[in-house]
CSV table of C-alpha atoms in Angstrom, one decimal:
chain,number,residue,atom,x,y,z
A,811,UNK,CA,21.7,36.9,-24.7
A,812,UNK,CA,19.7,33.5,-24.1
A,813,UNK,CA,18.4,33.3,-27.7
A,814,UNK,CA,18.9,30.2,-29.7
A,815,UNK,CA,16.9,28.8,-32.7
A,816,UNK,CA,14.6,26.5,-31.4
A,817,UNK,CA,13.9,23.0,-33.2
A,818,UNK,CA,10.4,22.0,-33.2
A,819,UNK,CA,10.1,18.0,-34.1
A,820,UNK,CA,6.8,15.3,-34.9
A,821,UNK,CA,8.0,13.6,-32.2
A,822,UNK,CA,5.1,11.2,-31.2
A,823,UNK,CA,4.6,11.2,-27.9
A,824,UNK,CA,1.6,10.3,-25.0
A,825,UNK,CA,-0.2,12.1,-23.2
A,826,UNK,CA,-0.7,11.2,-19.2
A,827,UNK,CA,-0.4,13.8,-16.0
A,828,UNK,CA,-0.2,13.5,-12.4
A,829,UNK,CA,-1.4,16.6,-10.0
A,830,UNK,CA,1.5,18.7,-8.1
A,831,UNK,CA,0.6,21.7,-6.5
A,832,UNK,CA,3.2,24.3,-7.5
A,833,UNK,CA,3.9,27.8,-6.1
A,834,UNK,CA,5.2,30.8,-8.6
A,835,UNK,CA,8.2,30.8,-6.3
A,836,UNK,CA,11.0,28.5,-5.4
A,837,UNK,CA,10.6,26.8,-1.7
A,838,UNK,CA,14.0,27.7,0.1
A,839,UNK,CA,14.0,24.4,1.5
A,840,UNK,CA,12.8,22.7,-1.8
A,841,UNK,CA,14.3,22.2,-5.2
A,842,UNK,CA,16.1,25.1,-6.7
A,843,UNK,CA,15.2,25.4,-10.7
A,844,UNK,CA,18.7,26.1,-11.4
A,845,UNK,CA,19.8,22.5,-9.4
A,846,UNK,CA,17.7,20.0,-11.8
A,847,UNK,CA,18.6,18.1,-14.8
A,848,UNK,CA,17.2,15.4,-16.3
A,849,UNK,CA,18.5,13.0,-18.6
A,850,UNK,CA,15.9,11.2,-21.0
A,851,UNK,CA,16.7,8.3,-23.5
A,852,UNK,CA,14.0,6.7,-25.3
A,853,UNK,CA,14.0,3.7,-27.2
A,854,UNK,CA,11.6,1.6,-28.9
A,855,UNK,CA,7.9,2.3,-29.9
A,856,UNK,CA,6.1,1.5,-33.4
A,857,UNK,CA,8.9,3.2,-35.3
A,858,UNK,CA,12.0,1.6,-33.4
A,859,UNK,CA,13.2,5.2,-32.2
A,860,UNK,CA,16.1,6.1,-30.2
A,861,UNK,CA,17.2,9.2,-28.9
A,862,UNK,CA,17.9,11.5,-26.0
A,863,UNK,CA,17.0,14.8,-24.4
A,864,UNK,CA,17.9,16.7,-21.3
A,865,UNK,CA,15.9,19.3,-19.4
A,866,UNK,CA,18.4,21.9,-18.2
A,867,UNK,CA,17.2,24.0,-15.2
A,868,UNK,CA,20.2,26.4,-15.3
A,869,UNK,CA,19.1,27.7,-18.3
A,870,UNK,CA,15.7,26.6,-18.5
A,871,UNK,CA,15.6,24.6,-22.1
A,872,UNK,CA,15.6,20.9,-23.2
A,873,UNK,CA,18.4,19.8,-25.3
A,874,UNK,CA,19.0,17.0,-27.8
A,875,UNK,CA,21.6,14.7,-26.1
A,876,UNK,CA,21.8,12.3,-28.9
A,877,UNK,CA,19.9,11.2,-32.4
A,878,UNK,CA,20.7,7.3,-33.3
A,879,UNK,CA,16.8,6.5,-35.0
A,880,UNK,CA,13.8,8.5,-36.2
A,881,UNK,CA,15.1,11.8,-35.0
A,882,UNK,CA,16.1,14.8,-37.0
A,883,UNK,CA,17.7,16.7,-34.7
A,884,UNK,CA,21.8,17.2,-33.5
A,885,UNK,CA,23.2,17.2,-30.3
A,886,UNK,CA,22.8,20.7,-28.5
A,887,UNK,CA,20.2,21.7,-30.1
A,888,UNK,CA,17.4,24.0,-28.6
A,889,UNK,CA,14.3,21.3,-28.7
A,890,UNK,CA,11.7,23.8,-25.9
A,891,UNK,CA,12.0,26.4,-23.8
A,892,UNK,CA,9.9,25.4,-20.3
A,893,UNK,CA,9.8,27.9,-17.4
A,894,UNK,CA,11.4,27.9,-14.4
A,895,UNK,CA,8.4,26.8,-12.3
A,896,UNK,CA,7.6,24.1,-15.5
A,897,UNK,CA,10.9,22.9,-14.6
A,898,UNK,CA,10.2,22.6,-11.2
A,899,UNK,CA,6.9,21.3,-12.0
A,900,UNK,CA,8.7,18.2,-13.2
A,901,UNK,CA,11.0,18.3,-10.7
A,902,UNK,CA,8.3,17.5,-8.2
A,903,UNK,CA,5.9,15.6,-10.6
A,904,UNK,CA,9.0,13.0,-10.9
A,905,UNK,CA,9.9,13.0,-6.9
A,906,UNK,CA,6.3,12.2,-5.8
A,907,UNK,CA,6.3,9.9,-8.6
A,908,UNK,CA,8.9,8.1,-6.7
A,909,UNK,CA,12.3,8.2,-9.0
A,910,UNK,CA,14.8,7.9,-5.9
A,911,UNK,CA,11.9,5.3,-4.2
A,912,UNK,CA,12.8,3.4,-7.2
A,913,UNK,CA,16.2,4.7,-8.3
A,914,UNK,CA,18.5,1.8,-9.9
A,915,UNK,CA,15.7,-0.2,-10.7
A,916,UNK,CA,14.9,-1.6,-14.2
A,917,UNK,CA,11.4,-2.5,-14.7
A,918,UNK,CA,12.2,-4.1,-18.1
A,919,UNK,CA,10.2,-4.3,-21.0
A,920,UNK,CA,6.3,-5.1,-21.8
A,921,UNK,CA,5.6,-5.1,-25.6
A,922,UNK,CA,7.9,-4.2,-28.6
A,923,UNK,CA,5.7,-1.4,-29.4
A,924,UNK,CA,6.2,1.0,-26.2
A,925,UNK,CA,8.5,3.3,-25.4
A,926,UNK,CA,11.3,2.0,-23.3
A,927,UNK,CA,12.7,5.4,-20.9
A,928,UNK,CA,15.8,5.5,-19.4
A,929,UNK,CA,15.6,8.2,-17.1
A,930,UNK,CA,18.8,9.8,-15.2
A,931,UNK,CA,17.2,12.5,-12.3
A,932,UNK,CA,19.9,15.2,-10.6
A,933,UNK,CA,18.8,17.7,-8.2
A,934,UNK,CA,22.4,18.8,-7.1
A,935,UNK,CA,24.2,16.0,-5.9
A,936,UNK,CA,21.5,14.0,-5.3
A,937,UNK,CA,20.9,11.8,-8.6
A,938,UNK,CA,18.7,8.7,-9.0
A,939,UNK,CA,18.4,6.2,-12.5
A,940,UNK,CA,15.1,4.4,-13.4
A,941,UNK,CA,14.5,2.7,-16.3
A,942,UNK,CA,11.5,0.6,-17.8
A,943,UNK,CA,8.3,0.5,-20.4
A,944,UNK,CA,5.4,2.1,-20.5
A,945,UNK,CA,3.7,-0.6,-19.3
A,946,UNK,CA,5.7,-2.2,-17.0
A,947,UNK,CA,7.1,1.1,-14.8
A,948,UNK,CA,5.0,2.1,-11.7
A,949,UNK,CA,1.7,4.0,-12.6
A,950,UNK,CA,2.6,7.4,-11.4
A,951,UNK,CA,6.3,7.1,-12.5
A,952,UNK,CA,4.9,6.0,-16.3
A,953,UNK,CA,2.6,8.8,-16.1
A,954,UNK,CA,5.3,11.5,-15.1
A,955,UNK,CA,7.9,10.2,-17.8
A,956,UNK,CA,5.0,10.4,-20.0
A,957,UNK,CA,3.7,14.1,-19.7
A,958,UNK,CA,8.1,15.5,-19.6
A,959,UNK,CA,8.3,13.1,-23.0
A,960,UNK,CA,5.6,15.8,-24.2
A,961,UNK,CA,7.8,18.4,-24.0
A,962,UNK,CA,9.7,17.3,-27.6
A,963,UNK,CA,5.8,18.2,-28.6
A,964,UNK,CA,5.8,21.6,-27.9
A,965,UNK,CA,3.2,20.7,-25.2
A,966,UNK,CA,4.0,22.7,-21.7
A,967,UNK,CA,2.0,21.5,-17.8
A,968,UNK,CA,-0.8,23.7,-16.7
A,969,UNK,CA,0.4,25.1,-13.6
A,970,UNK,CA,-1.8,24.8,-10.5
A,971,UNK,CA,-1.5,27.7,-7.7
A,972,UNK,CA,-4.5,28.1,-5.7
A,973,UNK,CA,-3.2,30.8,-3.5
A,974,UNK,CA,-1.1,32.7,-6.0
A,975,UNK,CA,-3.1,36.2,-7.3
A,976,UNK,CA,-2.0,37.6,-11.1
A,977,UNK,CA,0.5,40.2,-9.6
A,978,UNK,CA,2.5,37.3,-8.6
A,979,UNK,CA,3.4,36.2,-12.3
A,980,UNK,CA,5.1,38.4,-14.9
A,981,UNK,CA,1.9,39.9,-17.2
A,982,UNK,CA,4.1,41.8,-19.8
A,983,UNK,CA,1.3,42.7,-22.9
A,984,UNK,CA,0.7,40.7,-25.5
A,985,UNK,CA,-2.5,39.5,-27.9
A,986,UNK,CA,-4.7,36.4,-27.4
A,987,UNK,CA,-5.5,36.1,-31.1
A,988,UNK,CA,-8.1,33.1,-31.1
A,989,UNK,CA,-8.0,30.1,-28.6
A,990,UNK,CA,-9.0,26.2,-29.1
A,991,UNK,CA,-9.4,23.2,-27.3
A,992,UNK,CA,-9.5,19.8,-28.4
A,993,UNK,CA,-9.4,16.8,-25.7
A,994,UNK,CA,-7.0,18.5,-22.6
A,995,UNK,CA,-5.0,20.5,-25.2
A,996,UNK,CA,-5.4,23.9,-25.2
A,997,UNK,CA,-4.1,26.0,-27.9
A,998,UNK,CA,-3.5,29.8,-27.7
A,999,UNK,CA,-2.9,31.8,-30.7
A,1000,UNK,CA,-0.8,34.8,-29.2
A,1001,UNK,CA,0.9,37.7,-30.5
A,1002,UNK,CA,3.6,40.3,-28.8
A,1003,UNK,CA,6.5,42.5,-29.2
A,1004,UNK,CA,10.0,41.1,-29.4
A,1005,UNK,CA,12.8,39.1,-31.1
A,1006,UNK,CA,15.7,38.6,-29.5
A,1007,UNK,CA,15.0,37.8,-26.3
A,1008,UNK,CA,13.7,33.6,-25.4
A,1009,UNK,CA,10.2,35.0,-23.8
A,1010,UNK,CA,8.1,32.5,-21.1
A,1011,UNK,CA,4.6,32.0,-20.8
A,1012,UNK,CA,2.6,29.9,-17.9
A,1013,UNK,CA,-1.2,28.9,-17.7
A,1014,UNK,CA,-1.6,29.3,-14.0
A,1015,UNK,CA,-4.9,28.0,-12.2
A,1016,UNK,CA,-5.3,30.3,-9.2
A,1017,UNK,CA,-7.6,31.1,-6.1
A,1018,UNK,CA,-9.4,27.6,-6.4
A,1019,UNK,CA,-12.3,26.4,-7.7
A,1020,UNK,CA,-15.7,28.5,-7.8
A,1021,UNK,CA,-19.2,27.0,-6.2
A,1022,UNK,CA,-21.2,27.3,-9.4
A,1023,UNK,CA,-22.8,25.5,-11.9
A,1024,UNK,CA,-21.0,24.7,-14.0
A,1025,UNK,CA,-18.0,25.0,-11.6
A,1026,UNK,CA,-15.8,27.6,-12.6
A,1027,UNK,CA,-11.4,28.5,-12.0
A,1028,UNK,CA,-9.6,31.5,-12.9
A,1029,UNK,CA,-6.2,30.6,-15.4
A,1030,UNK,CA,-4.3,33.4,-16.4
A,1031,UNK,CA,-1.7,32.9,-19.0
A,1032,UNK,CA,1.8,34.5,-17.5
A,1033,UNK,CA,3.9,36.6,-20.1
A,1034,UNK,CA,7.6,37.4,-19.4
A,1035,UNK,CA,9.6,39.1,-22.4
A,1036,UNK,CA,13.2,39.3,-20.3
A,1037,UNK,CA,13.0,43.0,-21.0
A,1038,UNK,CA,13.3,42.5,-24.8
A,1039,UNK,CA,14.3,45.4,-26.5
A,1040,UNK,CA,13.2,44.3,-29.9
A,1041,UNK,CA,9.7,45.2,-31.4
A,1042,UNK,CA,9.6,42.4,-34.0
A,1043,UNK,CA,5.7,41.2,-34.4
A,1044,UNK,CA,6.2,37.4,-32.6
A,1045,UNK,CA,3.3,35.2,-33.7
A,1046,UNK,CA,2.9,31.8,-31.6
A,1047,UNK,CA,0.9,29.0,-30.3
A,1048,UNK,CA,1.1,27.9,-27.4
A,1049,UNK,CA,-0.3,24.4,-26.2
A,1050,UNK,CA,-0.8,23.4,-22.7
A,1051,UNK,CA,-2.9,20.5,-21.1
A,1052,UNK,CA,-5.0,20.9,-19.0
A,1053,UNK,CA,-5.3,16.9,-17.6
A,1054,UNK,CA,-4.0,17.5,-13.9
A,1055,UNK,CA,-6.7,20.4,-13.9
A,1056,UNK,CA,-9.3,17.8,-14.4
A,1057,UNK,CA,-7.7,15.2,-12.2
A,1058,UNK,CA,-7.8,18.2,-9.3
A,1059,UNK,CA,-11.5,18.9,-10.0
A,1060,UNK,CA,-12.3,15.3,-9.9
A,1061,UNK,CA,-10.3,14.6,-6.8
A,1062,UNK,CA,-12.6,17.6,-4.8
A,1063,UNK,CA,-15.5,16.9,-6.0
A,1064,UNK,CA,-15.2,13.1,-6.7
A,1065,UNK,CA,-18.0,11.8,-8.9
A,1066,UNK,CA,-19.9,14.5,-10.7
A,1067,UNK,CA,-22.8,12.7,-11.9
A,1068,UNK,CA,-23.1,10.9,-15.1
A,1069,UNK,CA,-22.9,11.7,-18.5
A,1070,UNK,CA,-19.9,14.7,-19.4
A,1071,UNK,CA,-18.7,16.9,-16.6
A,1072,UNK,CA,-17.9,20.6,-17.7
A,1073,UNK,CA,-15.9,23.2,-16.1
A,1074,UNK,CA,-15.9,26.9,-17.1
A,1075,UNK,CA,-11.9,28.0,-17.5
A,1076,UNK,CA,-12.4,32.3,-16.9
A,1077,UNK,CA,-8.7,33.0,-19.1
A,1078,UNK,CA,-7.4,36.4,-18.2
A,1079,UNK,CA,-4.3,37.5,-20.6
A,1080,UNK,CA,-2.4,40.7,-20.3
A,1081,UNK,CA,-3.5,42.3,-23.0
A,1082,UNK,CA,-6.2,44.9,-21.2
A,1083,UNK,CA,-10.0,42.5,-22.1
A,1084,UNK,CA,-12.1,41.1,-19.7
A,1085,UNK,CA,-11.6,37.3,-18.9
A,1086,UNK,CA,-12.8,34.6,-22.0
A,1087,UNK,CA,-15.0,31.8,-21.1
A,1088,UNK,CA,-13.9,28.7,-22.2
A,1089,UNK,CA,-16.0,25.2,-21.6
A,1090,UNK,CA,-13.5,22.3,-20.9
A,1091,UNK,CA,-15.9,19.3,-21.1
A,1092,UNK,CA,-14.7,15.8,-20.1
């Protein structure tokens, strides 16, 4: 059994993605989930912090590695719970970002009040360290440490799939109970069956984007429950963000005029109701 009590920190964090397109399963001749780990320490910031997390891909999580400043948290505990394909998601967000470009390199320090990362990457045996600011680390590379430092936030990638159809992720039932978006966070309010099994959710864009006005993309929000057989009623919010879907809209259809932009997000859950409309204006 894979369930653990999972810590949920005000960790503050940024928020910054980078587009990778990312299949529901594995490439045989890409990374395997199960093969990546990476090591996170960061230092510095407003408040001085200093601590470090792991994301496992063996068993899917993020761990605390060590609390030394404005943390709560003990080593080993359960700080998320990403996917398989989120974990590969990073995977490949950090290896077009260039980590083993720029592995062994330390891009030192800008201003006292950014986050200084120290970032170990391990895809088998291959392994590569970078290290710098916020400021002072390569554009994409910042970005990418940026968006995996969200994780200790509770917020998970949007997964982008344009050939992928809804049979090709798990869609076990559960309850969209209300929805919200604020900036490129979306929230879901869910409810489903369960208790004591570690259940995964993805937001999956799939079958690309739809000539209309506004322009339109299907997400459906993936449910697995690990065949749980407990019927405990699981309440939950989810938060994903959605910035890489803009970046992917802005990079086909380059400029869309001035003023705001909006795109209409049809979300389909597994829980039986037609798709929700939701405007993601930008």
């Amino acid at each position: 059994m894979r369930v653990r009590k999972l810590v949920r920190h005000p960790i503050a964090v940024g928020i910054a993605a980078t587009a990778v397109m990312l299949g529901c399963e594995s490439d045989p001749v890409g990374p395997q989930a199960e093969d990546i780990y990476i090591e996170v320490r960061v230092t510095g910031g407003f408040a001085a912090v200093d601590y470090t997390f792991a994301v496992v891909g063996r068993s899917s999580e993020v761990v605390a590695i060590a609390c030394e400043q404005v943390c709560d948290f003990e080593p080993g505990d359960l700080l998320a719970d990403p996917t398989p394909a989120q974990v590969l998601y990073f995977a490949e967000l950090l290896t077009d970002a260039g980590i083993h470009t720029h592995a062994g390199t330390d891009f030192g320090d800008q201003c006292c009040d950014q986050f200084h990362y120290t970032v170990e990457y391990r895809e088998g045996d291959r392994g590569s360290i970078v290290s710098g600011a916020t400021g002072s680390l390569p554009g994409d590379l910042s970005r990418a440490i940026g968006e995996l430092h969200q994780l200790l936030s509770g917020t998970l990638p949007v997964i982008i799939d344009w050939p992928s159809r809804p049979d090709n992720w798990p869609h076990d039932p559960l309850m969209l109970r209300d929805f919200a978006l604020e900036g490129p966070i979306l929230e879901l309010e869910v409810e489903y069956g369960g208790g004591c099994e570690s259940h995964d959710h993805d937001l999956v864009a799939w079958g690309g984007w739809m000539e209309s006005f506004p322009v339109q993309v299907n997400v459906l929000l993936s449910h697995e429950d690990r065949d749980d057989p407990c019927d405990a009623l699981i309440h939950r919010t989810l938060r994903f963000d959605l910035t890489r879907l803009r970046e992917d809209y802005v990079a086909s259809y380059r400029d869309g005029g001035p003023g705001p932009t909006t795109i209409v997000l049809r979300l389909s859950v597994p829980d039986g109701a037609e798709a929700r409309r939701i405007d993601y204006t930008f």
